[in-house]
Amino acid sequence: MHTLPALLDKINAYAAANPFPPAPRELYDPCDYILTLGGKRLRPALVLMAYELFQDNVDQALPAAWAVELFHNFTLMHDDIMDAAPLRRGKPTVHTKWSATAGILSGDAMLIHAYRHLARFDDSVIVADLLDTFNRVAIEVCEGQQYDLNFETRHDVTLPEYIRMIELKTAVLLGGALEMGAMCARAHENQSAHLYEFGRLAGIAFQIQDDLLDTYGDPAKFGKQVGGDILQNKKTFLVLKTLEVASGADRHELEYWMKTGPDLPVKISAVRDIFNRNGIPDLVTAEKRRYQAEAFGHFDAVEVPETRKVPLRGMMEELLVREY
Amino acid sequence: MHTLPALLDKINAYAAANPFPPAPRELYDPCDYILTLGGKRLRPALVLMAYELFQDNVDQALPAAWAVELFHNFTLMHDDIMDAAPLRRGKPTVHTKWSATAGILSGDAMLIHAYRHLARFDDSVIVADLLDTFNRVAIEVCEGQQYDLNFETRHDVTLPEYIRMIELKTAVLLGGALEMGAMCARAHENQSAHLYEFGRLAGIAFQIQDDLLDTYGDPAKFGKQVGGDILQNKKTFLVLKTLEVASGADRHELEYWMKTGPDLPVKISAVRDIFNRNGIPDLVTAEKRRYQAEAFGHFDAVEVPETRKVPLRGMMEELLVREY
């Protein structure tokens, strides 16, 4: 078993030992670029930690782990084009630094290279299982992105629809990463199923927390501009919960602000006041904790000694501890 | 064994029986749309015909055949965005009818669904082999598209570079389709290797023929505007051959015309005259025939009774017979 930093070292060593082909550079420079923008390598770490619940030779799971990281970066590259995002982690996005064409084609290449790494596992029965999970999750991520795009122009999005969207767009990949790690370790099917549910439910909790932090986070720790979602009129969990529980007057005031432009800093405190007087922070925190508790119930059901669970439990708890 | 029309019926029946998921429609409508624009289903037919060289139960190869067709349509959808093409087969392209965002995301989904069909083969050893070939070819197609994009702004493209580009961008997929059909039929490795070479070399011959037909084709049969490549200043096989063999005066005249705009019909006859007085049609036809002969040499080396080869030989000969 390894600590998180030791696993991250392994992931980065695998990536360095298995670079993209040397040419054409116009295709692979954007891939190298996005991979060095300082992502936390959370998803490949999940693959390896799930593997280490069951087996010791974690290097076996490195190709699957890297496949998941490449897939994630493929989605970032294409999503940035669709969202017309100028910056990612404070650096120019690929389509800004190069072109939309570069972002499309390099993203495609990165997705296919993800499949190449996946195919490297030395047992074809496991490769077929990994492929099934990877495909299922990858399609769901695309479907989630489509729902997210649809929501931008819809005015009747419900809270269950929103939860389903964040589940597809981000949570299933965390579940899939854990499931694939368990598969590489040849864990029993019901063990990998519990791990999938652990990741999926923790992922939903994490996204709810993300919505909370965007409005209520400590600016010094949050890294992004606090209140950004409010300025952009994003239909977050907080907004949808307010529309569900608030009085007519508060709903109308919220709807009024959500029709104003993004250059109105006063909007942040006004909308935050609406949230506050409707008890939204506590309601949303309770929802997050409900998903979190259900997630850890599945983790508890994984039948390995508790000592084996320490690194994965620690990382997931740390991810979910950042309350406002 | 089946005729081409019978195989096309099987492909279309498989597609109808295995539609995309019902939702979200915004994701899958563009996929359905591009698949009904009237493509010839050449690539899936190659998969099935290669299978029928060796085995009788061709339905086994249908998922792999459809995977290849979905991959091809994914490349069309993304290439149309990159080329800013308004029309495909006389109909609006996906990004024109919907948006670039739709073209990107629906293309991504179609690529992943291609992998889902590929994974359906009922023997995981074969799935792993199919995956290796599919991945190798898919990456090469992306690399070919990148070289094609690079060539647009380069002025020193050589003929060998051009051949390598068309090989990657279009020929390897024909080879891969044949190789995958043979794999589904559990053919010996050296048989599938001959079929790959047959498809690859025939694909290069086909692209050379395509360049010839664009300038010298019968307008009634060609389907596109004859002379379109000349109007667009495309660095085709004909242009690069001319730059290789012509005198300085002809080279300079050709380079002059290639700096003019696309709205100059007189350019077509002027450039055609340069080609003609340098014997380009015959030189290029000879090159095409050389690739074609080498291709059929590999087909002849496939060790199955000649009667089994009739449908595939017939289809490939018909594809390559359209001389100017």
XYZ file of C-alpha atoms in Angstrom:
648
model
C 0.000 0.000 0.000
C 1.079 3.511 -0.813
C 0.337 6.997 0.393
C -1.366 9.450 -1.951
C 1.922 11.264 -2.761
C 3.584 7.934 -3.562
C 0.699 7.018 -5.893
C 0.870 10.411 -7.593
C 4.581 9.839 -8.174
C 3.761 6.523 -9.816
C 1.124 8.132 -12.036
C 3.494 10.866 -13.157
C 6.290 8.362 -13.760
C 3.963 6.221 -15.893
C 2.941 9.301 -17.903
C 6.577 10.303 -18.400
C 7.494 6.782 -19.536
C 4.533 6.611 -21.942
C 4.457 9.944 -23.771
C 2.374 10.725 -26.834
C 4.032 9.919 -30.171
C 6.708 12.447 -31.205
C 4.742 13.728 -34.239
C 2.715 15.567 -35.340
C 3.528 18.097 -32.627
C 0.535 20.269 -33.616
C -1.655 17.362 -32.484
C 0.160 16.410 -29.289
C 1.441 19.754 -27.908
C -2.086 20.732 -26.779
C -2.451 17.313 -25.087
C 0.820 17.763 -23.182
C -0.177 21.322 -22.337
C -3.536 20.561 -20.735
C -2.027 17.672 -18.771
C 0.469 20.037 -17.139
C -2.029 22.712 -16.083
C -1.866 21.399 -12.542
C -4.801 19.013 -12.210
C -4.816 17.062 -8.955
C -4.777 13.614 -10.634
C -7.707 12.717 -8.393
C -9.291 10.228 -10.789
C -6.224 8.095 -11.510
C -5.467 8.117 -7.767
C -8.949 6.676 -7.206
C -8.191 3.836 -9.642
C -4.977 2.978 -7.804
C -6.466 3.296 -4.313
C -9.350 1.015 -5.234
C -6.816 -1.487 -6.601
C -4.826 -1.359 -3.354
C -7.886 -2.291 -1.324
C -7.515 -5.781 -2.792
C -4.039 -6.322 -4.255
C -0.441 -5.234 -3.813
C 1.035 -4.964 -7.304
C -0.476 -1.550 -8.034
C 1.653 -0.956 -11.132
C -0.773 -3.290 -12.922
C -3.485 -0.645 -12.632
C -1.412 2.261 -13.939
C -2.547 2.000 -17.602
C -6.224 2.042 -16.558
C -5.514 4.929 -14.171
C -3.851 6.951 -16.917
C -6.698 6.131 -19.321
C -9.127 7.728 -16.866
C -6.934 10.839 -16.543
C -6.661 11.194 -20.331
C -10.417 10.804 -20.675
C -10.987 13.497 -18.055
C -8.648 15.900 -19.847
C -10.322 15.139 -23.178
C -13.635 16.273 -21.639
C -12.008 19.435 -20.254
C -10.539 20.338 -23.646
C -13.842 19.902 -25.490
C -15.982 21.436 -22.717
C -13.787 24.542 -22.717
C -14.578 25.047 -26.425
C -18.315 24.510 -25.857
C -18.294 26.886 -22.866
C -16.076 29.410 -24.710
C -13.911 29.477 -21.564
C -10.818 31.672 -21.967
C -8.947 30.334 -18.938
C -8.407 27.045 -17.102
C -6.496 27.219 -13.812
C -5.465 30.752 -14.710
C -3.840 29.701 -17.998
C -5.214 30.104 -21.549
C -7.431 27.210 -22.630
C -6.293 25.128 -25.613
C -8.728 26.715 -28.063
C -7.559 30.170 -26.894
C -3.844 29.389 -27.064
C -4.148 27.485 -30.360
C -7.587 27.251 -32.028
C -10.935 25.504 -31.760
C -9.709 23.129 -34.467
C -6.720 22.203 -32.306
C -8.977 21.711 -29.291
C -11.324 19.418 -31.208
C -8.682 17.258 -32.896
C -6.240 17.032 -29.984
C -9.151 16.161 -27.696
C -10.197 13.382 -30.079
C -6.643 12.036 -30.144
C -6.443 12.116 -26.342
C -9.686 10.133 -26.049
C -8.408 7.454 -28.424
C -5.080 7.295 -26.579
C -7.084 6.728 -23.395
C -8.489 3.582 -25.004
C -4.978 2.502 -26.003
C -3.830 2.627 -22.390
C -6.957 0.780 -21.282
C -6.166 -2.006 -23.746
C -2.753 -2.570 -22.169
C -3.956 -4.679 -19.259
C -2.416 -8.097 -19.795
C -5.604 -10.169 -19.425
C -8.141 -9.756 -22.235
C -11.055 -10.794 -19.997
C -10.259 -7.848 -17.717
C -9.735 -5.556 -20.707
C -13.260 -6.403 -21.892
C -14.659 -5.627 -18.415
C -12.712 -2.360 -18.193
C -13.917 -1.415 -21.655
C -17.565 -1.990 -20.695
C -17.312 0.230 -17.621
C -15.243 2.881 -19.381
C -17.686 3.050 -22.320
C -20.750 3.202 -20.080
C -19.291 6.016 -17.990
C -17.881 7.911 -20.981
C -21.278 7.986 -22.693
C -22.910 9.145 -19.475
C -20.401 11.994 -19.183
C -21.310 13.155 -22.729
C -25.010 12.898 -21.880
C -24.420 14.899 -18.693
C -22.648 17.632 -20.649
C -25.602 17.731 -23.063
C -28.088 18.148 -20.175
C -25.876 20.880 -18.723
C -25.963 22.697 -22.073
C -29.734 22.198 -22.312
C -30.228 23.695 -18.838
C -28.603 26.971 -19.925
C -31.658 27.851 -21.988
C -34.350 26.098 -19.929
C -36.286 27.891 -17.188
C -38.051 24.896 -15.673
C -35.118 22.752 -14.502
C -36.053 20.740 -11.402
C -33.781 19.717 -8.559
C -33.966 15.990 -9.472
C -32.998 16.874 -13.057
C -30.075 18.900 -11.752
C -28.867 16.073 -9.527
C -29.125 13.654 -12.455
C -27.076 16.076 -14.578
C -24.216 16.416 -12.065
C -24.357 12.666 -11.502
C -23.817 12.016 -15.222
C -21.426 14.871 -15.934
C -19.023 14.335 -13.050
C -20.021 11.760 -10.420
C -20.155 8.587 -12.518
C -16.520 9.051 -13.575
C -15.419 8.980 -9.921
C -17.481 5.821 -9.456
C -16.115 4.358 -12.669
C -12.519 5.079 -11.599
C -13.029 3.134 -8.363
C -14.847 0.315 -10.176
C -12.054 -0.014 -12.720
C -9.405 -0.123 -9.994
C -11.316 -2.953 -8.332
C -11.644 -4.746 -11.678
C -7.885 -4.566 -12.266
C -7.458 -6.229 -8.859
C -9.961 -8.930 -9.869
C -12.238 -8.022 -6.975
C -15.623 -9.722 -6.770
C -18.342 -8.002 -8.774
C -20.347 -6.930 -5.720
C -17.227 -5.327 -4.233
C -16.612 -3.268 -7.361
C -20.327 -2.372 -7.427
C -20.111 -0.970 -3.866
C -17.057 1.038 -4.870
C -18.840 2.412 -7.926
C -21.716 3.565 -5.709
C -19.241 5.030 -3.219
C -17.663 7.150 -5.949
C -20.938 8.084 -7.607
C -22.636 9.243 -4.397
C -19.503 10.963 -3.066
C -19.249 12.700 -6.439
C -22.774 14.075 -6.112
C -21.973 15.230 -2.559
C -18.800 16.857 -3.860
C -20.653 18.773 -6.573
C -23.257 20.008 -4.068
C -20.380 21.149 -1.846
C -18.835 22.885 -4.866
C -22.039 24.863 -5.405
C -22.048 25.868 -1.717
C -18.395 26.917 -1.778
C -18.891 29.030 -4.885
C -21.209 31.275 -2.870
C -20.060 30.727 0.711
C -16.430 29.635 0.411
C -13.507 31.351 2.073
C -12.080 33.545 -0.719
C -8.556 32.833 0.534
C -9.037 29.067 0.134
C -11.519 28.789 -2.753
C -9.202 29.643 -5.642
C -11.996 30.983 -7.854
C -13.991 34.182 -7.436
C -16.587 33.646 -4.698
C -20.024 34.474 -6.098
C -19.084 33.615 -9.680
C -22.086 31.296 -10.096
C -24.435 34.084 -8.933
C -22.904 36.618 -11.330
C -23.277 34.110 -14.208
C -26.905 33.318 -13.261
C -26.052 29.626 -13.010
C -28.909 27.354 -11.998
C -27.031 25.785 -9.103
C -28.312 23.488 -6.403
C -28.762 26.600 -4.206
C -30.926 28.373 -6.777
C -33.066 25.343 -7.545
C -33.557 24.609 -3.834
C -34.611 28.218 -3.277
C -37.129 28.036 -6.117
C -38.470 24.878 -4.464
C -38.850 26.161 -0.885
C -39.052 29.983 -0.980
C -42.122 32.214 -0.817
C -43.453 33.805 -4.008
C -41.813 37.142 -3.205
C -38.343 35.620 -2.729
C -38.743 33.460 -5.830
C -39.639 36.523 -7.869
C -36.720 38.505 -6.490
C -34.332 35.656 -7.301
C -35.768 35.373 -10.810
C -35.329 39.120 -11.234
C -31.626 38.983 -10.350
C -31.111 35.985 -12.614
C -32.109 38.090 -15.600
C -29.422 40.711 -14.917
C -25.970 40.829 -16.434
C -22.727 39.446 -14.988
C -21.211 42.881 -14.211
C -23.311 43.619 -11.139
C -21.388 42.838 -7.935
C -24.365 43.931 -5.800
C -26.145 40.851 -7.128
C -23.911 38.594 -5.045
C -24.994 39.964 -1.673
C -28.618 40.348 -2.769
C -28.914 36.718 -3.875
C -26.945 35.521 -0.872
C -29.479 37.324 1.337
C -32.326 35.460 -0.369
C -30.508 32.167 0.201
C -29.849 33.061 3.846
C -33.376 34.033 4.792
C -34.635 30.745 3.297
C -32.138 28.656 5.231
C -30.580 27.412 1.991
C -27.020 26.851 3.332
C -28.315 24.461 6.012
C -30.776 22.723 3.685
C -28.127 22.183 1.026
C -25.530 21.071 3.574
C -28.030 18.514 4.844
C -28.505 17.193 1.288
C -24.765 16.973 0.805
C -24.375 15.049 4.071
C -27.151 12.680 3.073
C -25.307 11.721 -0.151
C -22.024 11.577 1.747
C -23.447 9.220 4.380
C -24.940 6.972 1.732
C -21.605 6.965 -0.102
C -19.637 5.908 2.970
C -22.243 3.220 3.696
C -21.180 1.583 0.436
C -17.519 2.019 1.349
C -18.140 0.363 4.710
C -19.727 -2.567 2.854
C -16.496 -3.323 0.987
C -15.161 -6.440 2.655
C -11.476 -5.733 3.187
C -9.604 -5.018 6.441
C -10.081 -1.471 7.685
C -6.329 -0.847 7.536
C -6.494 -1.233 3.746
C -9.157 1.437 3.567
C -7.192 4.164 5.339
C -5.719 6.038 2.319
C -8.919 6.051 0.231
C -11.109 6.964 3.208
C -8.717 9.766 4.117
C -8.648 11.232 0.618
C -12.418 11.110 0.179
C -13.051 12.617 3.610
C -10.647 15.406 2.861
C -12.412 16.132 -0.421
C -15.763 16.369 1.324
C -14.753 18.204 4.486
C -14.637 21.683 3.032
C -17.805 23.110 4.493
C -18.426 26.785 4.285
C -21.768 -15.624 -48.763
C -23.820 -12.582 -49.622
C -23.977 -9.996 -52.370
C -23.167 -6.367 -51.559
C -26.867 -5.354 -51.480
C -27.607 -8.236 -49.091
C -24.761 -7.150 -46.808
C -25.950 -3.526 -46.897
C -29.406 -4.751 -45.842
C -27.821 -6.554 -42.903
C -25.875 -3.431 -41.887
C -28.968 -1.253 -42.016
C -31.021 -3.839 -40.119
C -28.355 -3.995 -37.397
C -28.340 -0.196 -37.149
C -32.141 -0.101 -36.919
C -32.145 -2.775 -34.213
C -29.422 -0.997 -32.224
C -30.373 2.680 -32.170
C -28.797 5.336 -29.981
C -30.399 5.777 -26.545
C -33.732 7.656 -26.632
C -32.396 10.685 -24.708
C -31.034 13.306 -24.733
C -32.315 13.952 -28.248
C -30.092 17.043 -28.608
C -27.119 14.658 -28.387
C -28.394 11.876 -30.640
C -30.425 13.692 -33.332
C -27.214 14.935 -35.033
C -25.840 11.374 -34.949
C -28.972 9.965 -36.608
C -28.917 12.833 -39.093
C -25.375 12.348 -40.378
C -25.911 8.591 -40.650
C -28.836 9.143 -43.035
C -27.080 11.574 -45.379
C -26.641 8.765 -47.878
C -23.161 7.380 -47.258
C -22.383 4.227 -49.201
C -21.607 2.107 -46.106
C -18.384 1.098 -47.872
C -16.363 0.563 -44.692
C -18.794 -1.735 -42.843
C -19.264 -3.671 -46.086
C -15.489 -4.213 -46.165
C -15.618 -5.656 -42.634
C -18.343 -8.110 -43.624
C -16.766 -9.076 -46.945
C -13.436 -9.785 -45.271
C -15.289 -11.937 -42.734
C -17.015 -13.880 -45.512
C -13.684 -14.784 -47.074
C -13.194 -17.135 -44.123
C -16.477 -17.842 -42.330
C -20.191 -18.105 -42.990
C -21.914 -16.648 -39.933
C -21.457 -13.019 -40.994
C -23.875 -11.645 -38.394
C -21.032 -12.122 -35.891
C -19.115 -9.303 -37.576
C -21.981 -6.801 -37.645
C -21.078 -4.996 -34.370
C -17.493 -4.446 -35.560
C -18.794 -3.340 -38.971
C -21.118 -0.805 -37.387
C -18.331 0.401 -35.072
C -16.264 1.259 -38.156
C -19.194 3.123 -39.739
C -19.813 5.130 -36.552
C -16.122 5.983 -36.333
C -16.121 7.168 -39.943
C -19.141 9.390 -39.324
C -17.554 10.775 -36.145
C -14.583 11.890 -38.263
C -16.891 13.468 -40.853
C -18.786 15.420 -38.180
C -15.619 16.814 -36.589
C -13.787 17.382 -39.903
C -16.748 19.406 -41.199
C -16.370 21.778 -38.223
C -12.610 22.072 -38.727
C -13.054 22.664 -42.477
C -16.000 25.055 -41.893
C -17.866 23.037 -44.529
C -21.458 24.251 -45.001
C -22.692 21.202 -46.911
C -22.210 17.434 -46.942
C -23.839 15.512 -49.785
C -25.849 18.623 -50.593
C -27.357 18.846 -47.091
C -26.394 21.217 -44.252
C -23.562 19.885 -42.096
C -24.296 19.217 -38.420
C -22.560 22.353 -37.173
C -24.525 24.404 -39.735
C -27.904 22.813 -38.959
C -27.330 22.846 -35.179
C -24.071 24.364 -33.842
C -20.359 23.670 -33.488
C -21.083 22.615 -29.914
C -23.565 20.008 -31.176
C -21.059 18.796 -33.752
C -18.312 18.413 -31.152
C -20.379 16.672 -28.469
C -22.461 14.450 -30.761
C -19.269 13.430 -32.566
C -17.685 12.506 -29.237
C -20.730 10.437 -28.304
C -20.691 8.666 -31.670
C -17.012 7.736 -31.222
C -17.678 6.256 -27.787
C -20.708 4.352 -29.104
C -18.406 2.931 -31.793
C -16.316 1.414 -28.993
C -19.463 0.017 -27.371
C -20.347 -1.875 -30.532
C -16.774 -3.101 -30.869
C -16.941 -4.505 -27.332
C -19.953 -6.648 -28.216
C -18.022 -9.457 -29.871
C -18.621 -12.509 -27.709
C -14.961 -13.556 -27.280
C -12.829 -11.210 -25.176
C -9.596 -12.335 -26.859
C -10.990 -11.144 -30.193
C -12.336 -7.947 -28.589
C -8.810 -7.155 -27.394
C -7.435 -7.748 -30.914
C -10.170 -5.639 -32.507
C -9.509 -2.890 -29.980
C -5.793 -2.834 -30.812
C -6.423 -2.486 -34.541
C -9.251 0.015 -34.089
C -7.147 2.192 -31.748
C -4.094 2.110 -33.999
C -6.110 3.103 -37.061
C -8.192 5.712 -35.210
C -5.069 7.499 -33.979
C -3.588 7.409 -37.469
C -6.751 8.993 -38.890
C -6.436 11.874 -36.370
C -2.762 12.265 -37.249
C -3.641 12.290 -40.972
C -6.225 15.016 -40.397
C -3.577 17.025 -38.515
C -1.107 16.699 -41.417
C -3.865 17.724 -43.842
C -4.495 20.847 -41.742
C -0.761 21.568 -41.551
C -0.457 21.330 -45.346
C -2.967 24.159 -45.812
C -0.400 26.686 -44.600
C 2.774 24.975 -45.790
C 4.350 25.712 -49.174
C 6.962 22.962 -49.227
C 4.799 19.820 -49.061
C 6.448 16.925 -50.905
C 4.743 14.103 -52.774
C 5.860 11.460 -50.244
C 4.448 13.626 -47.438
C 1.176 13.930 -49.344
C 0.938 10.172 -49.878
C 1.638 9.597 -46.192
C -1.132 12.064 -45.318
C -3.792 10.393 -47.494
C -2.614 7.016 -46.245
C -3.212 8.069 -42.623
C -6.310 10.156 -43.172
C -8.288 7.709 -45.292
C -6.449 4.577 -46.476
C -5.616 2.929 -43.146
C -9.293 2.830 -42.182
C -10.081 0.755 -45.290
C -7.218 -1.562 -44.354
C -8.365 -1.659 -40.750
C -11.926 -2.530 -41.782
C -10.690 -5.534 -43.761
C -8.300 -6.569 -40.976
C -11.071 -6.404 -38.386
C -13.400 -8.503 -40.540
C -10.688 -11.136 -40.824
C -10.109 -10.986 -37.054
C -13.809 -11.573 -36.360
C -13.531 -14.689 -38.558
C -10.469 -15.817 -36.571
C -8.325 -15.787 -39.713
C -4.592 -16.393 -39.331
C -2.572 -13.283 -38.567
C -0.742 -13.269 -41.889
C -4.066 -13.442 -43.738
C -5.434 -10.413 -41.898
C -2.119 -8.633 -42.524
C -2.465 -9.182 -46.297
C -6.012 -7.847 -46.139
C -4.879 -4.779 -44.217
C -2.272 -4.073 -46.909
C -4.880 -4.663 -49.625
C -7.156 -2.036 -48.089
C -4.392 0.416 -47.299
C -2.847 0.350 -50.777
C -6.221 0.324 -52.545
C -7.174 3.298 -50.377
C -4.135 5.252 -51.544
C -4.964 4.349 -55.164
C -8.549 5.458 -54.562
C -7.469 8.857 -53.204
C -5.135 9.410 -56.158
C -8.046 8.558 -58.465
C -10.215 11.013 -56.500
C -7.703 13.793 -57.170
C -7.715 12.917 -60.891
C -11.508 12.833 -61.079
C -11.811 16.203 -59.368
C -10.059 17.783 -62.353
C -10.764 15.339 -65.178
C -13.974 13.564 -64.152
C -17.130 13.438 -66.219
C -19.285 16.227 -64.688
C -22.390 14.082 -65.191
C -20.935 11.235 -63.104
C -18.666 13.016 -60.624
C -21.304 14.465 -58.294
C -19.144 17.397 -57.181
C -18.060 20.435 -59.197
C -15.249 19.372 -61.527
C -12.275 21.659 -60.921
C -13.188 22.367 -57.299
C -9.718 21.420 -56.056
C -8.132 23.850 -58.545
C -10.460 26.691 -57.516
C -9.618 26.032 -53.839
C -5.830 25.895 -54.533
C -5.656 22.446 -52.971
C -2.233 20.831 -52.981
C -3.413 17.649 -54.673
C -1.373 14.800 -56.076
C -1.636 16.505 -59.501
C -0.211 19.794 -58.214
C 2.618 18.181 -56.266
C 3.522 15.953 -59.224
C 3.605 19.013 -61.474
C 5.877 20.872 -59.063
C 8.133 17.796 -59.137
C 8.401 17.296 -62.920
C 7.561 20.601 -64.643
C 9.914 23.253 -66.018
C 10.542 26.419 -64.050
C 8.115 28.421 -66.206
C 5.237 25.988 -65.678
C 5.994 25.730 -61.966
C 5.886 29.492 -61.659
C 2.643 29.734 -63.605
C 1.064 27.076 -61.387
C 2.282 28.867 -58.261
C 0.820 32.092 -59.607
C -2.635 30.572 -60.088
C -2.484 28.967 -56.630
C -2.285 32.409 -55.057
C -5.523 33.570 -56.704
C -8.996 33.444 -55.190
C -11.631 30.736 -55.610
C -13.959 32.858 -57.802
C -11.926 32.616 -60.980
C -13.351 29.927 -63.312
C -10.637 30.639 -65.909
C -8.187 29.167 -63.409
C -9.588 25.681 -64.040
C -8.677 25.550 -67.736
C -5.371 27.367 -67.195
C -4.202 24.917 -64.552
C -5.547 21.956 -66.504
C -3.444 23.122 -69.457
C -0.336 23.117 -67.269
C -1.160 19.592 -66.121
C -1.782 18.457 -69.697
C 1.409 19.787 -71.233
C 3.395 18.070 -68.458
C 1.705 14.718 -69.012
C 0.309 14.761 -65.463
C -2.851 12.699 -66.156
C -0.774 9.793 -67.473
C 1.889 10.095 -64.781
C -0.708 10.172 -62.018
C -2.709 7.332 -63.550
C 0.474 5.256 -63.635
C 1.035 5.964 -59.924
C -2.527 4.989 -59.132
C -2.165 1.733 -61.084
C 1.071 0.958 -59.274
C -0.658 1.175 -55.876
C -3.627 -0.726 -57.250
C -1.440 -3.571 -58.555
C 0.400 -3.819 -55.270
C -2.923 -3.856 -53.442
C -4.312 -6.729 -55.499
C -1.047 -8.604 -55.062
C -1.844 -8.743 -51.347
C -5.416 -9.792 -52.106
C -4.124 -12.605 -54.329
C -1.936 -13.786 -51.446
C -4.970 -14.415 -49.223
C -5.285 -18.184 -49.126
C -8.977 -18.827 -49.676
C -10.747 -20.252 -52.737
C -11.159 -17.734 -55.549
C -14.947 -18.138 -55.435
C -14.943 -16.653 -51.933
C -13.115 -13.582 -53.202
C -15.625 -12.662 -55.903
C -17.759 -10.083 -54.034
C -14.831 -8.224 -52.430
C -12.774 -8.253 -55.621
C -15.767 -6.972 -57.555
C -16.471 -4.117 -55.158
C -12.849 -2.985 -54.985
C -12.409 -3.165 -58.762
C -15.532 -1.104 -59.232
C -14.246 1.526 -56.797
C -10.971 1.799 -58.679
C -12.226 1.581 -62.252
C -13.380 5.169 -62.571
C -10.612 6.533 -64.729
C -11.003 9.896 -66.305
